[in-house]
Tab-separated table of C-alpha atoms and ligand atoms in Angstrom:
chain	number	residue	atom	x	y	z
M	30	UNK	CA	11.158	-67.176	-59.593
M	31	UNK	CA	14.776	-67.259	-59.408
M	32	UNK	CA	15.674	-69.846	-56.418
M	33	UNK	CA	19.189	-70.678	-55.427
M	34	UNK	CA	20.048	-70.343	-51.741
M	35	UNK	CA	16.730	-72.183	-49.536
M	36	UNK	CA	16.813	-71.733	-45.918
M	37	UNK	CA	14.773	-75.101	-44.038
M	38	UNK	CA	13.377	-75.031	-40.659
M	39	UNK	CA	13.052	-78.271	-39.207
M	40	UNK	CA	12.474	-80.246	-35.899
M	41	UNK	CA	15.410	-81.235	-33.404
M	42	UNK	CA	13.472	-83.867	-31.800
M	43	UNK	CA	14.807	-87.546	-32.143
M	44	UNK	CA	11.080	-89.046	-30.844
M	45	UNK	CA	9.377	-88.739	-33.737
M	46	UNK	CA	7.196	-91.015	-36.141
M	47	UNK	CA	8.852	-92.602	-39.228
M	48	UNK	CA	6.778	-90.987	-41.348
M	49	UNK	CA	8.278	-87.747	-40.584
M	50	UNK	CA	11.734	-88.693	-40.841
M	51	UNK	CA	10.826	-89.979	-44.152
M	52	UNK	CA	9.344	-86.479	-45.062
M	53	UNK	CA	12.045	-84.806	-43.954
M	54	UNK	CA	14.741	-87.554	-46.171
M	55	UNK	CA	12.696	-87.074	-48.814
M	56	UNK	CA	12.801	-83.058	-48.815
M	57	UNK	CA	16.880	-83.114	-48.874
M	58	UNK	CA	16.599	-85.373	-51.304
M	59	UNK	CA	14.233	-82.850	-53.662
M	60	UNK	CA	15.802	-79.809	-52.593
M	61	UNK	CA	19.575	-81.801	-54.123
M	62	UNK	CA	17.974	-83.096	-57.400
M	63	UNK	CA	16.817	-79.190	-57.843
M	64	UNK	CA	20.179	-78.365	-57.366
M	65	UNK	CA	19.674	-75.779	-54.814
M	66	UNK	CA	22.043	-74.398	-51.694
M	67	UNK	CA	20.479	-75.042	-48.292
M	68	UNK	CA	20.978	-73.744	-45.331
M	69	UNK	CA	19.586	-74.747	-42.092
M	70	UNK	CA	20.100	-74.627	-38.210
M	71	UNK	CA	23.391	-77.110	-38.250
M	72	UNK	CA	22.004	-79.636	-36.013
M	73	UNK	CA	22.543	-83.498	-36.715
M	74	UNK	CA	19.606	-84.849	-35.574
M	75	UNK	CA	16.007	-84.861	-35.712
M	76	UNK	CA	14.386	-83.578	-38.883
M	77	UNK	CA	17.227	-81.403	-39.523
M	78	UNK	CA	19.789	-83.952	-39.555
M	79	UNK	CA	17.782	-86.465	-41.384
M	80	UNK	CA	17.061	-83.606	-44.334
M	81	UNK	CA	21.098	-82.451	-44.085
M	82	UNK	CA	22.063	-86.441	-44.406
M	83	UNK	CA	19.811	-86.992	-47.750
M	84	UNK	CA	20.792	-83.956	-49.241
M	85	UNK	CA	24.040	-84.100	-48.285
M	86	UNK	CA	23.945	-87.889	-49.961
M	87	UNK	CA	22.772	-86.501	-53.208
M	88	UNK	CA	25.424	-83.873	-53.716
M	89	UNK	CA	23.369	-80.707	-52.664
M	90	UNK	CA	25.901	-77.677	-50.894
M	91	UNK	CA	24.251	-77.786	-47.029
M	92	UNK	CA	25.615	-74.659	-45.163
M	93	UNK	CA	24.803	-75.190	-41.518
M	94	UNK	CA	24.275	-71.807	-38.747
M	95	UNK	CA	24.641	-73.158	-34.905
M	96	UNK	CA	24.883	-70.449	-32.361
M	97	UNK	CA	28.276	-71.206	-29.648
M	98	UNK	CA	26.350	-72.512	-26.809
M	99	UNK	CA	24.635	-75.523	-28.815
M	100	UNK	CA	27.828	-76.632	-29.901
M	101	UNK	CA	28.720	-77.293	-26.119
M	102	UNK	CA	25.445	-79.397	-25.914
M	103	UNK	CA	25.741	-81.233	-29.153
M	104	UNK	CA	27.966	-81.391	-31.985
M	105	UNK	CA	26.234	-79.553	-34.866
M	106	UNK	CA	26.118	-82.057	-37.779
M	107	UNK	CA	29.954	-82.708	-38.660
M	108	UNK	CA	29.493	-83.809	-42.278
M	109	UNK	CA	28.329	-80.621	-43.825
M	110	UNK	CA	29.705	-78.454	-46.370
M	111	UNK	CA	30.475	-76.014	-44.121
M	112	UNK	CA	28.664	-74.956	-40.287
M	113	UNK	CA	28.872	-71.523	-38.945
M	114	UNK	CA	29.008	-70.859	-35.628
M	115	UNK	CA	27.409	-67.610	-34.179
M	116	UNK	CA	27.235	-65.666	-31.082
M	117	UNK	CA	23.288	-65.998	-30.027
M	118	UNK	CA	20.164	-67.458	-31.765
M	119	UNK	CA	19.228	-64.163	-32.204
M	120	UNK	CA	22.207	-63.854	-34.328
M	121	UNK	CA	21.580	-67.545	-35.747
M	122	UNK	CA	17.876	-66.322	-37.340
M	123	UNK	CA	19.151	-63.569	-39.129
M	124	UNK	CA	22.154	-64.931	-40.673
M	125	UNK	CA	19.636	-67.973	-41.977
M	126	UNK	CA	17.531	-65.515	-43.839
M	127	UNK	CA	20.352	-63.645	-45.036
M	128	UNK	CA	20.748	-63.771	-48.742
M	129	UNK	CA	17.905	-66.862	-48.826
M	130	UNK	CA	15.609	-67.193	-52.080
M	131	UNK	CA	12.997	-69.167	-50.044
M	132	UNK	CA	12.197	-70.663	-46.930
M	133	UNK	CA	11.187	-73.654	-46.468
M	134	UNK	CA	9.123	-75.308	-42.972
M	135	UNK	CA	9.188	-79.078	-42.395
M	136	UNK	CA	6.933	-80.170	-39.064
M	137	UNK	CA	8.530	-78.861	-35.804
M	138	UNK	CA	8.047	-77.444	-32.089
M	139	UNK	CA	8.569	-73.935	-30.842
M	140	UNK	CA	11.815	-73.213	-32.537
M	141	UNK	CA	10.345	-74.349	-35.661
M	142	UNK	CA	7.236	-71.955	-35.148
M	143	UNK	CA	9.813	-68.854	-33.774
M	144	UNK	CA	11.744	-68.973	-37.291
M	145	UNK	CA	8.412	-70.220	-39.282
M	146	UNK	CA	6.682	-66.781	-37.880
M	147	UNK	CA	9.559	-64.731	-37.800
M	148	UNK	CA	9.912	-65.074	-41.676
M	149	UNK	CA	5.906	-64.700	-41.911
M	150	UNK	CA	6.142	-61.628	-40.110
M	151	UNK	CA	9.373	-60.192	-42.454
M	152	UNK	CA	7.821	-60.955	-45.109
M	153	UNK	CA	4.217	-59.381	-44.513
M	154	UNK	CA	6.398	-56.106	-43.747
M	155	UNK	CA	8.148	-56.442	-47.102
M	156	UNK	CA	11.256	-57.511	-44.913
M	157	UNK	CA	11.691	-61.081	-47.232
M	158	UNK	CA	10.212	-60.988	-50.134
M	159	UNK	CA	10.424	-64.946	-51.017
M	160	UNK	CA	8.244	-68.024	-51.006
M	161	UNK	CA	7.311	-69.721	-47.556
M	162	UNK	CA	6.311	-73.317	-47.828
M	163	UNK	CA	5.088	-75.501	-45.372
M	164	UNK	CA	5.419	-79.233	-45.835
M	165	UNK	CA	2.493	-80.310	-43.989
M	166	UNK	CA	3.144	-83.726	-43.359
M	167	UNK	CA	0.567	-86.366	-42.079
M	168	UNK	CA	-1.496	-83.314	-41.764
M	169	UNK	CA	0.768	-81.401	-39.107
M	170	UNK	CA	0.276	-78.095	-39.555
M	171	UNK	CA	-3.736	-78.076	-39.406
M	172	UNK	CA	-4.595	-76.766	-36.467
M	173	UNK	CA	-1.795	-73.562	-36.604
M	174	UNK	CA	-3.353	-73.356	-40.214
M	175	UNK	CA	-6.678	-72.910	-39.076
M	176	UNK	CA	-5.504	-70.470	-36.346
M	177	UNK	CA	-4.435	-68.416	-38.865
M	178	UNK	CA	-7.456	-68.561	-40.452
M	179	UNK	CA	-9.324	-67.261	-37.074
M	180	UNK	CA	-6.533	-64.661	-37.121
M	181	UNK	CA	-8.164	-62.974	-40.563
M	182	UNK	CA	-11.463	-63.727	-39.493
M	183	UNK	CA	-11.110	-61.429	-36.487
M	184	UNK	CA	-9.245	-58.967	-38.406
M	185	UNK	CA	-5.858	-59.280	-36.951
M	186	UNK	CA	-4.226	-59.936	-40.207
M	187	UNK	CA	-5.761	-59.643	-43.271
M	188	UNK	CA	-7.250	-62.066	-46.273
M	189	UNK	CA	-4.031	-61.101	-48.392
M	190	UNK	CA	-1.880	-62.253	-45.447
M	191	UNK	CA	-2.857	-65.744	-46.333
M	192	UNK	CA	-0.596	-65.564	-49.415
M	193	UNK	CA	2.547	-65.443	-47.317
M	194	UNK	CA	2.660	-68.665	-47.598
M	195	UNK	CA	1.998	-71.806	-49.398
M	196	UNK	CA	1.363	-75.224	-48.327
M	197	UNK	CA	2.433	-79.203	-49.703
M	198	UNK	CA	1.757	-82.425	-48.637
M	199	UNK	CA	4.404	-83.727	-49.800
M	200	UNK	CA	8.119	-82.668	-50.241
M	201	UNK	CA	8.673	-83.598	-53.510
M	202	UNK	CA	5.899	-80.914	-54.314
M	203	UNK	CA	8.370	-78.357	-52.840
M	204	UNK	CA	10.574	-77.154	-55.895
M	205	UNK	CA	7.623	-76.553	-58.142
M	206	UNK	CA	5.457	-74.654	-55.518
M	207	UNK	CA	8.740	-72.184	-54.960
M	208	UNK	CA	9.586	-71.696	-58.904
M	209	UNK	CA	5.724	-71.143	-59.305
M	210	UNK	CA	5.325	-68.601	-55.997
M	211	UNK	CA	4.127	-65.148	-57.117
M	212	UNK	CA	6.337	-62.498	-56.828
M	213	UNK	CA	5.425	-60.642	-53.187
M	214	UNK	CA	6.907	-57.442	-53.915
M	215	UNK	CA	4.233	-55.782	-55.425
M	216	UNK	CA	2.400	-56.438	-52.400
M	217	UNK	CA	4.717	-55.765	-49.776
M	218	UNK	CA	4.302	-52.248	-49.826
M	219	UNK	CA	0.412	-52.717	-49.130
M	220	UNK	CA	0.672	-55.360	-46.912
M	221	UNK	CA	3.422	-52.971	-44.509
M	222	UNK	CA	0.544	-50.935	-43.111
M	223	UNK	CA	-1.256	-52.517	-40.230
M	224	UNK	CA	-4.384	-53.917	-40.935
M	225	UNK	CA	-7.113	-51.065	-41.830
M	226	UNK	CA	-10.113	-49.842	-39.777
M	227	UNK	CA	-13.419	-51.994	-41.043
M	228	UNK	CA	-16.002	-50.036	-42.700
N	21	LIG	P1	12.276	-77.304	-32.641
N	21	LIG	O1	11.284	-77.335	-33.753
N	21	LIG	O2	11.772	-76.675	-31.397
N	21	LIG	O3	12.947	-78.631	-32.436
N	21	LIG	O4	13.428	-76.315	-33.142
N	21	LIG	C1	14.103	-76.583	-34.325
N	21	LIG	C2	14.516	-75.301	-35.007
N	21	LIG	O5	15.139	-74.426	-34.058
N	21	LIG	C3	15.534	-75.577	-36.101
N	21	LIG	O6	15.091	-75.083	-37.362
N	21	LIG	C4	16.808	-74.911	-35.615
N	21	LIG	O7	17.160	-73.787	-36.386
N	21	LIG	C5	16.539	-74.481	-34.184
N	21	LIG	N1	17.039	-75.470	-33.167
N	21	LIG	C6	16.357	-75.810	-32.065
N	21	LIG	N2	17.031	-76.740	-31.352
N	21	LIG	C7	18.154	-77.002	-32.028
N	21	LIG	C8	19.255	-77.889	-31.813
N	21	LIG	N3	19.325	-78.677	-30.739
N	21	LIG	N4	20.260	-77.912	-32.722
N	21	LIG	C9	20.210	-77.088	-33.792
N	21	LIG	N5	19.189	-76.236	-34.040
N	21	LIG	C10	18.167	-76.186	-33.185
């Protein structure tokens, strides 16, 4: 695949472990060296900020999106190549998927999950047709992995669902898992009708 323009999703919190703020260093970092455009929520701290900072260090273009009412709480991170500000988060979401090759997860809470599912969902209704990788760091993601298993299993989604996305340990594994992603276009078009009666 193609991949130019990479939209990250990434935790705000500032209490986390080392070892995620080292993940999250290391993804700008790999995401730069591939020479790719990122664009992200704008924020300058937490996993975002630490991602923005090492990419930013390493030359990549960072483009951040912060909706108006954040940037009365917080700054939005002031060193980037350029930050957007938008009316809503509603308004935030879409612009951050607009025109994006790929989308990429690092660990995160809620608003991690809302834009994690919300491309998931796109993207299982032929909506976003690009790769979705998870960098499951220190194991992370396990638990809302297996849920999604128990999702197929009871036949809310289905076993091709499970190739929305892809998963890494680590985020130097990130650039080859999107320029190796199989095209999902072919199987958008299945994958748009709900899930079929069992026979
Ligand atoms: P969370 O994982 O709940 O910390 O939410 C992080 C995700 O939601 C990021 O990918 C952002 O797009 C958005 N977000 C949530 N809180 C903030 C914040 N304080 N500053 C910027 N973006 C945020």
């Amino acid at each position: 695949m193609s991949i130019r323009t990479v939209t990250v999703y990434a935790a705000s919190s500032q209490a986390l472990d080392p070892v995620y703020i080292d993940a999250a260093t290391r993804l700008g970092t790999a995401l730069a060296r591939q020479g790719y455009r990122i664009v992200y929520g704008g924020g300058g701290h937490g996993l975002m900020g630490a991602m923005a900072d090492a990419a930013l260090d390493s030359g990549a273009e960072v483009h951040g999106i912060i909706p108006e009412f954040l940037t009365r709480v917080e700054q939005g991170h002031q060193g980037l190549t350029s930050l957007e500000v938008v009316a809503d988060m509603r308004t935030r979401k879409a612009r951050m998927l607009e025109g994006s090759d790929a989308v990429i997860t690092l660990p995160g809470g809620c608003g991690t999950f809302e834009e994690l599912f919300e491309a998931m969902t796109l993207k299982r209704l032929g909506q976003f047709l690009g790769p979705i990788v998870l960098v499951n760091t220190r194991d992370y993601y396990r638990a809302l992995l297996e849920f999604l298993r128990h999702s197929v299993a009871e036949h809310f989604m289905s076993q091709t669902h499970l190739d929305l996305w892809q998963t890494v340990a680590e985020p130097e594994a990130v650039p080859a898992a999107l320029e190796q992603s199989r095209p999902w276009s072919a199987r958008a078009a299945l994958n748009t009708a709900a899930v079929q009666p069992r026979r």
